[in-house]
Coordinates of C-alpha atoms in Angstrom, one line a residue:
Chain M
X113 CA -45.4 -16.2 4.5
X114 CA -45.1 -16.5 8.3
X115 CA -48.5 -18.2 8.5
X116 CA -47.0 -21.4 7.1
X117 CA -43.8 -21.4 9.3
X118 CA -45.1 -23.7 12.0
X119 CA -47.6 -26.2 10.6
X120 CA -49.7 -27.6 13.4
X121 CA -51.3 -30.5 11.6
X122 CA -50.9 -32.7 8.5
X123 CA -53.5 -30.4 6.9
X124 CA -51.5 -27.3 7.6
X125 CA -48.3 -29.1 6.3
X126 CA -50.1 -29.8 3.0
X127 CA -51.4 -26.2 2.7
X128 CA -47.8 -25.0 3.4
X129 CA -46.5 -27.3 0.6
X130 CA -49.2 -26.1 -1.7
X131 CA -48.3 -22.4 -1.0
X132 CA -44.6 -23.0 -1.7
X133 CA -45.3 -25.0 -4.9
X134 CA -47.7 -22.3 -6.1
X135 CA -45.1 -19.6 -5.5
X136 CA -42.4 -21.6 -7.3
X137 CA -44.3 -23.0 -10.3
X138 CA -47.4 -20.7 -10.7
X139 CA -50.9 -22.0 -11.3
X140 CA -50.5 -23.3 -14.9
X141 CA -47.7 -25.7 -14.1
X142 CA -49.0 -26.8 -10.7
X143 CA -50.0 -30.4 -10.2
X144 CA -50.9 -32.5 -7.1
X145 CA -47.8 -34.5 -7.8
X146 CA -45.6 -31.4 -7.5
X147 CA -47.3 -30.5 -4.2
X148 CA -46.7 -34.0 -3.1
X149 CA -43.0 -33.7 -3.8
X150 CA -42.8 -30.5 -1.7
X151 CA -44.8 -32.2 1.1
X152 CA -42.5 -34.5 3.2
X153 CA -45.0 -37.3 3.5
X154 CA -46.8 -39.4 0.9
X155 CA -48.6 -37.8 -2.0
X156 CA -51.6 -40.1 -1.3
X157 CA -52.1 -38.2 1.9
X158 CA -52.6 -35.0 -0.2
X159 CA -55.3 -36.8 -2.3
X160 CA -56.8 -38.1 0.9
X161 CA -57.5 -34.6 2.2
X162 CA -58.2 -32.8 -1.1
X163 CA -60.2 -33.6 -4.2
X164 CA -57.8 -31.9 -6.6
X165 CA -55.6 -28.9 -7.2
X166 CA -58.3 -26.3 -7.1
X167 CA -59.9 -27.7 -4.0
X168 CA -56.5 -27.6 -2.3
X169 CA -55.6 -24.1 -3.6
X170 CA -58.9 -22.7 -2.4
X171 CA -58.3 -24.3 1.0
X172 CA -54.9 -22.6 1.0
X173 CA -56.3 -19.2 0.1
X174 CA -59.1 -19.6 2.8
X175 CA -56.5 -20.5 5.4
X176 CA -54.3 -17.5 4.6
X177 CA -57.3 -15.1 4.6
X178 CA -58.6 -16.5 8.0
X179 CA -55.1 -16.1 9.5
X180 CA -54.8 -12.6 8.2
X181 CA -58.3 -11.8 9.5
X182 CA -57.3 -13.1 13.0
X183 CA -54.0 -11.2 13.0
X184 CA -55.6 -7.9 12.0
X185 CA -58.8 -8.2 14.0
X186 CA -57.7 -5.8 16.7
X187 CA -60.8 -3.5 16.3
X188 CA -60.6 0.1 15.2
X189 CA -57.0 1.3 14.6
X190 CA -55.5 3.7 17.2
X191 CA -54.0 5.8 14.5
X192 CA -56.3 5.8 11.4
X193 CA -53.9 7.9 9.3
X194 CA -51.0 5.5 9.9
X195 CA -53.3 2.5 9.2
X196 CA -54.4 4.1 5.9
X197 CA -50.8 4.7 4.9
X198 CA -50.0 1.1 5.6
X199 CA -52.8 -0.1 3.4
X200 CA -51.9 2.3 0.6
X201 CA -48.3 1.2 0.8
X202 CA -49.2 -2.3 -0.5
X203 CA -48.0 -1.6 -4.0
X204 CA -44.5 -1.2 -2.5
X205 CA -44.6 -5.0 -2.9
X206 CA -42.3 -4.4 -5.8
X207 CA -39.5 -4.0 -3.2
X208 CA -40.7 -7.1 -1.3
X209 CA -38.9 -10.6 -1.1
X210 CA -39.1 -12.7 -4.3
X211 CA -41.5 -15.1 -2.7
X212 CA -44.1 -12.4 -2.0
X213 CA -43.8 -11.2 -5.6
X214 CA -44.3 -14.7 -6.9
X215 CA -47.3 -15.1 -4.7
X216 CA -48.9 -12.0 -6.1
X217 CA -48.4 -13.4 -9.6
X218 CA -49.9 -16.7 -8.6
X219 CA -52.8 -15.0 -6.9
X220 CA -53.6 -13.1 -10.2
X221 CA -53.4 -16.4 -12.1
X222 CA -55.8 -18.0 -9.5
X223 CA -58.2 -15.0 -9.8
X224 CA -58.0 -15.4 -13.6
X225 CA -59.7 -18.8 -13.1
X226 CA -62.7 -17.0 -11.5
X227 CA -64.6 -16.1 -14.7
X228 CA -65.2 -19.8 -15.4
X229 CA -65.0 -21.2 -11.9
X230 CA -67.7 -20.4 -9.3
X231 CA -65.7 -21.5 -6.3
X232 CA -62.9 -19.0 -7.1
X233 CA -65.5 -16.3 -7.9
X234 CA -67.0 -16.9 -4.4
X235 CA -63.7 -16.8 -2.7
X236 CA -62.5 -13.6 -4.4
X237 CA -65.9 -11.9 -3.7
X238 CA -65.5 -12.7 0.0
X239 CA -61.9 -11.5 0.1
X240 CA -62.8 -8.2 -1.7
X241 CA -65.6 -7.7 0.9
X242 CA -63.1 -8.4 3.7
X243 CA -60.5 -5.9 2.5
X244 CA -63.1 -3.3 1.7
X245 CA -64.6 -3.6 5.2
X246 CA -61.1 -3.4 6.7
X247 CA -60.4 -0.1 4.8
X248 CA -63.9 1.2 5.6
X249 CA -63.3 0.6 9.4
X250 CA -60.1 2.7 9.2
X251 CA -62.1 5.5 7.4
X252 CA -65.0 5.4 9.9
X253 CA -62.6 5.6 12.8
X254 CA -60.8 8.6 11.2
X255 CA -64.1 10.4 10.7
X256 CA -65.2 9.6 14.3
X257 CA -61.8 10.9 15.7
X258 CA -62.2 14.1 13.6
X259 CA -59.0 13.5 11.7
X260 CA -60.6 12.5 8.4
X261 CA -63.2 14.4 6.3
X262 CA -66.8 13.2 6.5
X263 CA -66.6 11.0 3.3
X264 CA -68.7 8.0 2.6
X265 CA -66.5 5.2 4.2
X266 CA -67.8 2.4 1.9
X267 CA -67.4 4.3 -1.3
X268 CA -64.0 5.6 -0.5
X269 CA -62.9 2.1 0.7
X270 CA -64.1 0.6 -2.6
X271 CA -62.1 3.1 -4.6
X272 CA -58.9 2.4 -2.7
X273 CA -59.4 -1.4 -2.8
X274 CA -60.0 -1.1 -6.6
X275 CA -56.8 0.9 -7.1
X276 CA -54.9 -1.7 -5.1
X277 CA -56.5 -4.6 -7.0
X278 CA -55.7 -2.9 -10.3
X279 CA -52.1 -2.3 -9.3
X280 CA -51.6 -6.0 -8.3
X281 CA -53.4 -7.1 -11.5
X282 CA -51.1 -4.9 -13.7
X283 CA -48.0 -5.7 -11.7
X284 CA -48.5 -9.4 -12.2
X285 CA -49.3 -9.3 -15.9
X286 CA -47.1 -6.6 -17.4
X287 CA -43.4 -6.1 -18.1
X288 CA -42.6 -2.8 -16.6
X289 CA -43.4 -1.4 -13.1
X290 CA -42.3 2.2 -13.3
X291 CA -46.0 3.2 -13.1
X292 CA -46.2 1.6 -9.6
X293 CA -44.3 4.5 -8.0
X294 CA -46.8 6.9 -9.7
X295 CA -49.7 5.0 -8.2
X296 CA -48.3 5.1 -4.7
X297 CA -47.7 8.9 -5.1
X298 CA -51.2 9.5 -6.5
X299 CA -52.8 7.4 -3.8
X300 CA -51.0 9.5 -1.2
X301 CA -52.2 12.6 -2.9
X302 CA -55.7 11.2 -3.1
X303 CA -55.7 10.6 0.7
X304 CA -54.3 14.1 1.3
X305 CA -57.0 15.8 -0.8
X306 CA -59.9 13.6 0.0
X307 CA -59.5 12.0 3.4
X308 CA -57.1 13.8 5.7
X309 CA -58.3 16.9 7.5
X310 CA -55.6 19.5 7.2
X311 CA -54.9 22.3 9.7
X312 CA -57.1 25.2 8.9
X313 CA -59.8 23.1 7.2
X314 CA -63.3 24.2 8.1
X315 CA -64.9 20.9 8.5
X316 CA -65.8 19.9 12.1
Chain X
X72 CA -67.7 -6.0 -31.7
X73 CA -68.2 -3.9 -34.9
X74 CA -64.6 -4.5 -35.9
X75 CA -65.4 -8.1 -36.8
X76 CA -68.7 -7.4 -38.7
X77 CA -67.2 -7.3 -42.2
X78 CA -64.2 -9.6 -42.4
X79 CA -62.0 -8.6 -45.4
X80 CA -59.9 -11.7 -45.7
X81 CA -59.7 -15.3 -44.5
X82 CA -57.4 -14.2 -41.8
X83 CA -60.0 -11.7 -40.5
X84 CA -62.7 -14.4 -40.7
X85 CA -60.6 -16.6 -38.5
X86 CA -60.1 -13.8 -36.0
X87 CA -63.8 -13.1 -36.0
X88 CA -64.5 -16.8 -35.3
X89 CA -61.9 -16.7 -32.5
X90 CA -63.5 -13.7 -30.9
X91 CA -67.0 -15.2 -31.0
X92 CA -65.8 -18.5 -29.6
X93 CA -63.8 -16.8 -26.9
X94 CA -66.9 -14.7 -25.8
X95 CA -69.1 -17.8 -25.8
X96 CA -66.8 -20.4 -24.1
X97 CA -64.1 -18.3 -22.3
X98 CA -60.4 -19.2 -22.4
X99 CA -60.4 -22.4 -20.4
X100 CA -62.7 -24.3 -22.6
X101 CA -61.4 -22.8 -25.9
X102 CA -59.9 -25.1 -28.5
X103 CA -58.8 -24.7 -32.1
X104 CA -61.5 -27.2 -33.0
X105 CA -64.2 -25.0 -31.4
X106 CA -62.9 -22.0 -33.3
X107 CA -62.9 -24.2 -36.5
X108 CA -66.6 -25.0 -35.9
X109 CA -67.4 -21.3 -35.6
X110 CA -65.4 -20.6 -38.7
X111 CA -67.3 -21.3 -41.9
X112 CA -64.4 -23.0 -43.8
X113 CA -62.1 -25.9 -42.9
X114 CA -60.4 -26.1 -39.5
X115 CA -57.2 -27.0 -41.2
X116 CA -57.2 -23.4 -42.6
X117 CA -57.1 -22.2 -39.0
X118 CA -54.0 -24.4 -38.3
X119 CA -52.5 -23.1 -41.5
X120 CA -52.6 -19.5 -40.3
X121 CA -51.9 -20.0 -36.5
X122 CA -49.7 -22.2 -34.4
X123 CA -52.2 -22.8 -31.7
X124 CA -54.9 -21.2 -29.6
X125 CA -52.6 -18.6 -27.8
X126 CA -51.0 -17.6 -31.1
X127 CA -54.5 -17.0 -32.6
X128 CA -55.9 -15.2 -29.5
X129 CA -52.9 -12.9 -29.4
X130 CA -53.4 -12.1 -33.1
X131 CA -57.1 -11.4 -32.3
X132 CA -56.2 -9.1 -29.4
X133 CA -53.6 -7.3 -31.6
X134 CA -56.1 -6.9 -34.4
X135 CA -58.7 -5.4 -32.0
X136 CA -56.2 -3.0 -30.4
X137 CA -55.0 -1.8 -33.8
X138 CA -58.5 -1.2 -35.0
X139 CA -59.3 0.7 -31.8
X140 CA -56.1 2.7 -32.2
X141 CA -57.0 3.6 -35.8
X142 CA -60.6 4.5 -34.8
X143 CA -59.6 6.8 -32.0
X144 CA -56.5 8.3 -33.6
X145 CA -58.1 11.6 -34.3
X146 CA -55.5 13.6 -32.4
X147 CA -56.2 15.7 -29.3
X148 CA -59.9 15.8 -28.3
X149 CA -61.9 18.9 -29.1
X150 CA -63.6 18.7 -25.7
X151 CA -61.2 17.1 -23.1
X152 CA -63.8 17.1 -20.3
X153 CA -66.2 15.1 -22.4
X154 CA -63.5 12.8 -23.6
X155 CA -62.4 12.1 -20.0
X156 CA -66.0 11.4 -19.0
X157 CA -66.3 8.9 -21.8
X158 CA -63.1 7.1 -20.6
X159 CA -64.3 7.1 -16.9
X160 CA -67.7 5.7 -18.0
X161 CA -66.1 2.4 -19.1
X162 CA -67.2 0.6 -15.9
X163 CA -70.8 1.2 -17.0
X164 CA -70.0 -1.9 -19.1
X165 CA -72.2 -3.6 -16.6
X166 CA -75.2 -2.2 -18.6
X167 CA -73.6 -3.3 -21.9
X168 CA -74.7 -6.2 -24.2
X169 CA -74.0 -9.7 -22.9
X170 CA -71.3 -10.2 -25.5
X171 CA -69.3 -7.2 -24.3
X172 CA -69.5 -8.5 -20.7
X173 CA -68.4 -12.0 -21.8
X174 CA -65.5 -10.4 -23.6
X175 CA -64.4 -8.6 -20.5
X176 CA -64.4 -11.9 -18.6
X177 CA -62.5 -13.6 -21.3
X178 CA -60.0 -10.7 -21.4
X179 CA -59.3 -11.1 -17.7
X180 CA -58.8 -14.8 -18.2
X181 CA -56.4 -14.1 -21.0
X182 CA -54.5 -11.6 -18.9
X183 CA -54.4 -14.2 -16.2
X184 CA -52.2 -16.2 -18.5
X185 CA -49.6 -13.4 -18.5
X186 CA -47.8 -14.3 -15.2
X187 CA -46.4 -17.4 -16.9
X188 CA -46.6 -16.4 -20.6
X189 CA -44.3 -13.8 -22.0
X190 CA -46.3 -13.1 -25.2
X191 CA -49.4 -12.2 -23.2
X192 CA -47.3 -10.1 -20.8
X193 CA -45.8 -8.2 -23.7
X194 CA -49.2 -7.7 -25.3
X195 CA -50.8 -6.4 -22.1
X196 CA -47.8 -4.1 -21.3
X197 CA -48.3 -2.5 -24.8
X198 CA -52.1 -2.2 -24.3
X199 CA -51.6 -0.6 -20.9
X200 CA -49.2 1.9 -22.5
X201 CA -51.6 2.7 -25.3
X202 CA -54.6 3.3 -22.9
X203 CA -52.4 5.4 -20.6
X204 CA -51.1 7.5 -23.4
X205 CA -54.6 8.0 -24.7
X206 CA -55.7 9.3 -21.3
X207 CA -52.6 11.4 -20.9
X208 CA -53.3 13.1 -24.3
X209 CA -56.8 14.1 -23.0
X210 CA -55.3 15.5 -19.8
X211 CA -52.5 17.4 -21.7
X212 CA -55.1 18.9 -24.0
X213 CA -57.3 19.9 -21.1
X214 CA -54.3 21.6 -19.3
X215 CA -53.4 23.4 -22.6
X216 CA -56.9 24.6 -23.1
X217 CA -57.0 25.9 -19.5
X218 CA -59.9 23.8 -18.5
X219 CA -57.9 21.2 -16.4
X220 CA -55.6 21.9 -13.5
X221 CA -51.9 21.7 -14.1
X222 CA -51.6 18.1 -13.0
X223 CA -48.9 15.6 -14.1
X224 CA -50.6 14.1 -17.1
X225 CA -48.7 10.7 -17.0
X226 CA -49.3 10.2 -13.3
X227 CA -53.0 11.1 -13.4
X228 CA -53.4 8.9 -16.5
X229 CA -51.8 6.0 -14.7
X230 CA -54.1 6.4 -11.7
X231 CA -57.2 6.4 -13.9
X232 CA -56.1 3.5 -16.0
X233 CA -55.3 1.5 -12.9
X234 CA -58.7 2.2 -11.4
X235 CA -60.3 1.1 -14.6
X236 CA -58.1 -2.1 -14.8
X237 CA -59.0 -2.9 -11.2
X238 CA -62.7 -2.4 -11.9
X239 CA -62.6 -4.8 -14.9
X240 CA -60.5 -7.3 -13.0
X241 CA -63.0 -7.3 -10.1
X242 CA -66.0 -7.3 -12.3
X243 CA -64.9 -10.4 -14.2
X244 CA -63.9 -12.3 -11.1
X245 CA -66.4 -11.6 -8.4
X246 CA -70.1 -12.3 -7.8
X247 CA -71.5 -8.9 -7.0
X248 CA -71.2 -5.6 -8.8
X249 CA -72.9 -3.1 -6.6
X250 CA -69.5 -1.6 -5.9
X251 CA -69.2 -0.6 -9.6
X252 CA -71.6 2.3 -9.3
X253 CA -69.5 3.6 -6.3
X254 CA -66.4 3.4 -8.5
X255 CA -68.0 5.4 -11.2
X256 CA -69.2 8.0 -8.7
X257 CA -65.9 8.2 -7.0
X258 CA -64.0 8.5 -10.4
X259 CA -66.4 11.4 -11.2
X260 CA -65.6 13.0 -7.9
X261 CA -61.9 12.4 -8.4
X262 CA -62.1 14.3 -11.7
X263 CA -64.1 17.1 -10.2
X264 CA -61.6 17.6 -7.3
X265 CA -58.3 16.9 -9.1
X266 CA -58.7 17.6 -12.8
X267 CA -61.5 20.0 -13.8
X268 CA -61.0 23.7 -13.1
X269 CA -64.1 25.1 -11.5
X270 CA -65.4 28.7 -11.9
X271 CA -63.6 30.8 -9.4
X272 CA -60.5 28.6 -9.1
X273 CA -57.4 30.6 -8.9
X274 CA -55.2 28.5 -11.1
X275 CA -54.3 30.1 -14.5

């Protein structure tokens, strides 16, 4: 993940080490010691900054989300249809580099902590809200530009985010992935039928 | 869960105890000792039958899936539209008894083990295939009866199962659930637009 390429502080170096260790070992086998080994400096420095592995992993997730938010906070998209297709292409992750795939698996493991861990629950609630709002902005813009149908932006965004969440959840926790291509096709068909105004449509 | 109401053997009694303990404590705090406490007889009997908590929980999941399979194995549905609405109403679980909600949370925790545990991965792959096939059978029947559009049954079933998986995943791991009503509405709209033939439609 580019966001960890140039750590600007000891804190960021630790977060980068946590990210790399998480991708390599997954959540279950993750320890502060392993993160310390990945980190160039002393493991005691890791303990100095973070109370334990969950505290550190949550800080890592938070840092990634904030960076992603800053990167994509360019206001309404110029081309809503293109922006929507980029969002709906996320399940193509199956063709992504191994590290990205490992991260998705680790993310699902982390989210699997949420039923019994309030801090994870809060984090994932906030990240869901962020991604839904991002999709809703694309939809609102498309409706305003007259290229999308007059759908309910929130409700449609929730549907799309739930499909993507389900796809990542299944991808990380099952053996086959042939179904992923079907999901991408069906999401594309959903957008064509539900969202995109076609030539000759009667809506304004 | 009705399936555990009348255990017919020691093995089933142990599975019932595992189910109740899982719902009450979740996966993270589950131990063989706790299951032994819930079980009326000796905890050593639990160890006699199962190698450890994951072995026991997988047997429990398997038992539930087999029972569900036997219960619903009545062949093609008489009323495909009604059957589809029953499937798509699963996210109404939010109004279900506390135990059912706890079970969904525990199930997501168990599935969160799958990225690093092959036995869980295999189980959830099989359960996905079962639920997808069940939905595909409903769709095929609807198409044959001339009440559904001529969609690709597999692809549509995969979409619906992925939405439901995503909804359960999010429900178990986030704080709010207002979005769930939107998902049910949008699934209903998806079926109306994509699946159900309306009066006056031109398809055969």
